[in-house]
């Protein structure tokens, strides 16, 4: 195991007394106050996250658009400048390399945002695929810091505290601005189910912004509530709901896999999965009891303790929904709404019902 | 700085037992509740269940994770704190007032194996 990396805001977190823990190879803040306070700040007001651990890769060159469309499941062909796309990179067998955002920066110019834990793997994968294309793959993770300002007050916060006009930015679009000579990307995206923005800039600029936000009283939020927030609105986390073994079709993310576009890596495999059905599917589970399902707990049928038909990928006692809920990968025949199942929690089996994965309604500003 | 109460007995896994005669009230320490964060569920045994010193008898769950509860003493469960079923966060508010189980001690000599308040203070290093 390599030594833990730190973000450009690491000293700020320790000064705020954050509980720190390894995540994706970085020493990251889990919480500053407590998860419930931070979660509710984002749902009801505004919070700021350090997400500088995320990786950035810039793809340019005459084949850039063709290349990105070749490695990415969503369709970026002919996209307008300023658009952002969510999708996945797949292995030929349909397993997921990573889920990512693609920013259209210009003609044959794309900015890819990838998961921290996958940076080395992704960059190697992208470079390997790029060999037969006329593109430049520029790994820029060390240059960019990133903060996410999330919550119903995010827009007002950006405008008032950071003096960044953003009311006109539509969901899943971005703009580039200059702040004291520094190139800054401001995008209306997030991972909480609330309205919000993600800002990419040099370390110095991100540090200045962070200080301004904290001084203005914006709640610093750790990865603890980032997970509870994204989970409640059914957003996947790579490693839990997506992996080398879990395709986007299994995860119910087929919307982001554009089978009608030209060939892309993994297309044949996911097309087959879509046509023939998959062996396991991701579902939501709601428990009647307050016991909490956790990652890795077994899912069994309603009647047979021995018959394991699935596994919990993420589970919590929901903070905004106040129920014990889980996402689980279950055998397809049980992945039907209202199916009664049970989750093995410590020594007991707790009844759970298959429900939609969106436990809590998103509040995006479209 | 975590609150520690004189006269209680403390385990290495951060449970306490408050002894009155042959009755013990078992809960988790202030240090433990602080380390856990928001407690959202307490998995408790049933009345008349037997608990054994050093062995798991339930779990306390924070938002992020489940932690086993280990019994500091052996005995029979006389009562569970039902208030925690509706309001598990009481453990965060006052872990010493909100014990988890009440047991009848079957081997009071086991108390000698536990830490006193002074030793526990040193143990948590605050």
mmCIF file of C-alpha atoms in Angstrom, chain A residues 115-298:
data_model
loop_
_atom_site.group_PDB
_atom_site.id
_atom_site.type_symbol
_atom_site.label_atom_id
_atom_site.label_comp_id
_atom_site.label_asym_id
_atom_site.label_seq_id
_atom_site.Cartn_x
_atom_site.Cartn_y
_atom_site.Cartn_z
ATOM 1 C CA UNK A 115 -12.872 8.592 -8.969
ATOM 2 C CA UNK A 116 -9.921 9.004 -6.606
ATOM 3 C CA UNK A 117 -9.528 5.303 -5.938
ATOM 4 C CA UNK A 118 -9.342 4.596 -9.669
ATOM 5 C CA UNK A 119 -6.962 7.328 -10.817
ATOM 6 C CA UNK A 120 -3.955 5.132 -11.582
ATOM 7 C CA UNK A 121 -6.046 2.372 -13.122
ATOM 8 C CA UNK A 122 -8.087 4.796 -15.237
ATOM 9 C CA UNK A 123 -5.144 6.788 -16.534
ATOM 10 C CA UNK A 124 -3.373 3.579 -17.530
ATOM 11 C CA UNK A 125 -6.558 2.308 -19.181
ATOM 12 C CA UNK A 126 -7.129 5.545 -21.076
ATOM 13 C CA UNK A 127 -3.516 5.703 -22.277
ATOM 14 C CA UNK A 128 -3.661 2.086 -23.392
ATOM 15 C CA UNK A 129 -6.813 2.670 -25.448
ATOM 16 C CA UNK A 130 -5.403 5.916 -26.851
ATOM 17 C CA UNK A 131 -2.514 4.217 -28.646
ATOM 18 C CA UNK A 132 -4.283 4.038 -31.997
ATOM 19 C CA UNK A 133 -5.865 7.506 -31.808
ATOM 20 C CA UNK A 134 -4.388 10.904 -32.491
ATOM 21 C CA UNK A 135 -4.945 12.312 -29.012
ATOM 22 C CA UNK A 136 -3.003 13.726 -26.098
ATOM 23 C CA UNK A 137 -3.877 12.361 -22.668
ATOM 24 C CA UNK A 138 -2.885 14.890 -20.038
ATOM 25 C CA UNK A 139 -3.244 13.702 -16.450
ATOM 26 C CA UNK A 140 -3.986 16.888 -14.455
ATOM 27 C CA UNK A 141 -5.004 15.572 -11.020
ATOM 28 C CA UNK A 142 -2.018 17.188 -9.348
ATOM 29 C CA UNK A 143 -2.913 20.600 -10.726
ATOM 30 C CA UNK A 144 -6.558 20.817 -9.726
ATOM 31 C CA UNK A 145 -8.137 21.166 -6.334
ATOM 32 C CA UNK A 146 -11.906 20.791 -6.219
ATOM 33 C CA UNK A 147 -14.691 21.846 -3.874
ATOM 34 C CA UNK A 148 -18.384 21.031 -4.054
ATOM 35 C CA UNK A 149 -20.870 23.594 -2.742
ATOM 36 C CA UNK A 150 -24.175 21.780 -2.340
ATOM 37 C CA UNK A 151 -27.656 22.565 -1.089
ATOM 38 C CA UNK A 152 -30.627 24.819 -1.821
ATOM 39 C CA UNK A 153 -28.545 27.866 -0.829
ATOM 40 C CA UNK A 154 -25.589 26.908 -3.048
ATOM 41 C CA UNK A 155 -26.380 29.403 -5.803
ATOM 42 C CA UNK A 156 -26.777 32.320 -3.404
ATOM 43 C CA UNK A 157 -23.589 31.259 -1.618
ATOM 44 C CA UNK A 158 -21.513 31.213 -4.795
ATOM 45 C CA UNK A 159 -22.842 34.592 -5.851
ATOM 46 C CA UNK A 160 -22.512 36.333 -2.488
ATOM 47 C CA UNK A 161 -19.493 34.718 -0.876
ATOM 48 C CA UNK A 162 -17.360 33.882 -3.908
ATOM 49 C CA UNK A 163 -18.697 36.563 -6.279
ATOM 50 C CA UNK A 164 -19.278 33.952 -8.961
ATOM 51 C CA UNK A 165 -22.459 34.664 -10.951
ATOM 52 C CA UNK A 166 -24.022 31.250 -11.591
ATOM 53 C CA UNK A 167 -27.806 31.671 -11.704
ATOM 54 C CA UNK A 168 -27.753 31.216 -15.471
ATOM 55 C CA UNK A 169 -25.857 27.914 -15.341
ATOM 56 C CA UNK A 170 -28.171 25.015 -16.203
ATOM 57 C CA UNK A 171 -27.922 21.590 -14.576
ATOM 58 C CA UNK A 172 -25.003 19.613 -16.019
ATOM 59 C CA UNK A 173 -23.382 22.600 -17.698
ATOM 60 C CA UNK A 174 -20.254 24.538 -16.744
ATOM 61 C CA UNK A 175 -18.418 27.716 -17.494
ATOM 62 C CA UNK A 176 -14.783 28.721 -17.350
ATOM 63 C CA UNK A 177 -13.858 31.888 -15.549
ATOM 64 C CA UNK A 178 -10.690 33.730 -14.689
ATOM 65 C CA UNK A 179 -10.003 34.520 -11.054
ATOM 66 C CA UNK A 180 -6.816 36.545 -10.558
ATOM 67 C CA UNK A 181 -5.267 34.925 -13.603
ATOM 68 C CA UNK A 182 -6.237 31.424 -12.538
ATOM 69 C CA UNK A 183 -8.330 29.171 -14.787
ATOM 70 C CA UNK A 184 -11.463 28.091 -12.898
ATOM 71 C CA UNK A 185 -14.195 25.658 -13.965
ATOM 72 C CA UNK A 186 -17.599 26.135 -12.321
ATOM 73 C CA UNK A 187 -20.147 23.398 -13.011
ATOM 74 C CA UNK A 188 -23.701 22.832 -11.869
ATOM 75 C CA UNK A 189 -23.211 19.252 -10.741
ATOM 76 C CA UNK A 190 -22.936 17.293 -7.539
ATOM 77 C CA UNK A 191 -23.325 14.041 -5.709
ATOM 78 C CA UNK A 192 -25.950 14.852 -3.102
ATOM 79 C CA UNK A 193 -29.305 15.025 -4.906
ATOM 80 C CA UNK A 194 -29.486 18.742 -4.123
ATOM 81 C CA UNK A 195 -28.795 21.742 -6.302
ATOM 82 C CA UNK A 196 -25.135 22.653 -6.219
ATOM 83 C CA UNK A 197 -21.858 23.378 -7.893
ATOM 84 C CA UNK A 198 -18.450 21.836 -8.268
ATOM 85 C CA UNK A 199 -15.493 24.151 -8.711
ATOM 86 C CA UNK A 200 -12.105 23.139 -10.124
ATOM 87 C CA UNK A 201 -9.128 25.444 -9.789
ATOM 88 C CA UNK A 202 -5.481 25.577 -8.766
ATOM 89 C CA UNK A 203 -4.653 24.717 -5.167
ATOM 90 C CA UNK A 204 -4.178 28.350 -4.144
ATOM 91 C CA UNK A 205 -7.536 29.445 -5.538
ATOM 92 C CA UNK A 206 -9.348 26.514 -3.949
ATOM 93 C CA UNK A 207 -7.731 27.313 -0.573
ATOM 94 C CA UNK A 208 -8.847 30.933 -0.813
ATOM 95 C CA UNK A 209 -12.394 29.917 -1.727
ATOM 96 C CA UNK A 210 -12.543 27.395 1.104
ATOM 97 C CA UNK A 211 -11.481 30.011 3.644
ATOM 98 C CA UNK A 212 -14.090 32.478 2.390
ATOM 99 C CA UNK A 213 -16.852 29.880 2.592
ATOM 100 C CA UNK A 214 -15.898 28.751 6.096
ATOM 101 C CA UNK A 215 -15.602 32.367 7.279
ATOM 102 C CA UNK A 216 -19.063 33.022 5.858
ATOM 103 C CA UNK A 217 -20.411 30.226 8.038
ATOM 104 C CA UNK A 218 -20.915 27.568 5.370
ATOM 105 C CA UNK A 219 -20.953 24.124 7.016
ATOM 106 C CA UNK A 220 -17.862 22.070 6.100
ATOM 107 C CA UNK A 221 -19.040 18.576 5.156
ATOM 108 C CA UNK A 222 -17.073 15.347 5.151
ATOM 109 C CA UNK A 223 -17.238 12.176 3.132
ATOM 110 C CA UNK A 224 -19.519 10.624 5.765
ATOM 111 C CA UNK A 225 -22.507 12.697 4.755
ATOM 112 C CA UNK A 226 -21.443 12.695 1.113
ATOM 113 C CA UNK A 227 -22.174 8.973 1.209
ATOM 114 C CA UNK A 228 -25.505 9.241 3.083
ATOM 115 C CA UNK A 229 -26.644 12.023 0.741
ATOM 116 C CA UNK A 230 -25.785 10.264 -2.513
ATOM 117 C CA UNK A 231 -27.163 6.962 -1.234
ATOM 118 C CA UNK A 232 -30.606 8.318 -0.339
ATOM 119 C CA UNK A 233 -31.156 9.600 -3.870
ATOM 120 C CA UNK A 234 -29.958 6.338 -5.421
ATOM 121 C CA UNK A 235 -26.635 7.528 -6.845
ATOM 122 C CA UNK A 236 -24.031 4.769 -7.229
ATOM 123 C CA UNK A 237 -20.580 4.688 -5.664
ATOM 124 C CA UNK A 238 -17.883 2.883 -7.625
ATOM 125 C CA UNK A 239 -16.768 -0.074 -5.533
ATOM 126 C CA UNK A 240 -20.252 -0.556 -4.081
ATOM 127 C CA UNK A 241 -22.846 -0.290 -6.858
ATOM 128 C CA UNK A 242 -20.465 -0.386 -9.831
ATOM 129 C CA UNK A 243 -17.301 -2.457 -10.218
ATOM 130 C CA UNK A 244 -15.368 -4.675 -12.580
ATOM 131 C CA UNK A 245 -18.105 -7.222 -11.931
ATOM 132 C CA UNK A 246 -21.086 -4.855 -11.948
ATOM 133 C CA UNK A 247 -22.065 -3.387 -15.294
ATOM 134 C CA UNK A 248 -24.187 -0.248 -15.605
ATOM 135 C CA UNK A 249 -27.029 -2.429 -16.896
ATOM 136 C CA UNK A 250 -26.955 -4.483 -13.674
ATOM 137 C CA UNK A 251 -26.828 -1.245 -11.695
ATOM 138 C CA UNK A 252 -29.917 0.111 -13.462
ATOM 139 C CA UNK A 253 -27.906 2.835 -15.205
ATOM 140 C CA UNK A 254 -28.789 1.848 -18.765
ATOM 141 C CA UNK A 255 -29.931 5.405 -19.458
ATOM 142 C CA UNK A 256 -26.268 6.439 -19.543
ATOM 143 C CA UNK A 257 -25.308 3.675 -21.967
ATOM 144 C CA UNK A 258 -26.133 4.757 -25.502
ATOM 145 C CA UNK A 259 -26.398 1.560 -27.496
ATOM 146 C CA UNK A 260 -27.525 3.442 -30.592
ATOM 147 C CA UNK A 261 -24.176 5.181 -31.002
ATOM 148 C CA UNK A 262 -21.163 3.767 -32.852
ATOM 149 C CA UNK A 263 -18.982 1.124 -31.350
ATOM 150 C CA UNK A 264 -17.603 1.716 -27.864
ATOM 151 C CA UNK A 265 -15.644 -0.584 -25.590
ATOM 152 C CA UNK A 266 -18.013 -3.013 -23.889
ATOM 153 C CA UNK A 267 -20.924 -2.242 -26.219
ATOM 154 C CA UNK A 268 -21.470 -5.821 -27.402
ATOM 155 C CA UNK A 269 -21.503 -7.129 -23.848
ATOM 156 C CA UNK A 270 -23.962 -4.559 -22.472
ATOM 157 C CA UNK A 271 -26.158 -4.835 -25.582
ATOM 158 C CA UNK A 272 -26.395 -8.559 -24.914
ATOM 159 C CA UNK A 273 -27.167 -7.926 -21.236
ATOM 160 C CA UNK A 274 -29.907 -5.519 -22.176
ATOM 161 C CA UNK A 275 -31.396 -7.922 -24.724
ATOM 162 C CA UNK A 276 -31.109 -11.130 -22.732
ATOM 163 C CA UNK A 277 -31.408 -9.733 -19.226
ATOM 164 C CA UNK A 278 -28.818 -9.814 -16.457
ATOM 165 C CA UNK A 279 -28.314 -12.408 -13.744
ATOM 166 C CA UNK A 280 -28.274 -9.846 -10.933
ATOM 167 C CA UNK A 281 -29.807 -6.417 -10.578
ATOM 168 C CA UNK A 282 -29.416 -3.562 -8.176
ATOM 169 C CA UNK A 283 -32.550 -2.858 -6.148
ATOM 170 C CA UNK A 284 -33.644 -0.785 -3.208
ATOM 171 C CA UNK A 285 -34.653 -2.557 -0.011
ATOM 172 C CA UNK A 286 -36.691 -1.090 2.811
ATOM 173 C CA UNK A 287 -36.761 -2.700 6.223
ATOM 174 C CA UNK A 288 -39.691 -2.628 8.618
ATOM 175 C CA UNK A 289 -37.307 -2.793 11.576
ATOM 176 C CA UNK A 290 -34.696 -0.239 12.607
ATOM 177 C CA UNK A 291 -31.777 -2.673 12.284
ATOM 178 C CA UNK A 292 -29.274 -1.324 9.790
ATOM 179 C CA UNK A 293 -28.151 -3.229 6.721
ATOM 180 C CA UNK A 294 -24.470 -2.665 5.856
ATOM 181 C CA UNK A 295 -22.252 -3.263 2.837
ATOM 182 C CA UNK A 296 -21.635 -6.987 2.409
ATOM 183 C CA UNK A 297 -24.587 -8.309 4.441
ATOM 184 C CA UNK A 298 -26.368 -11.227 2.797
#
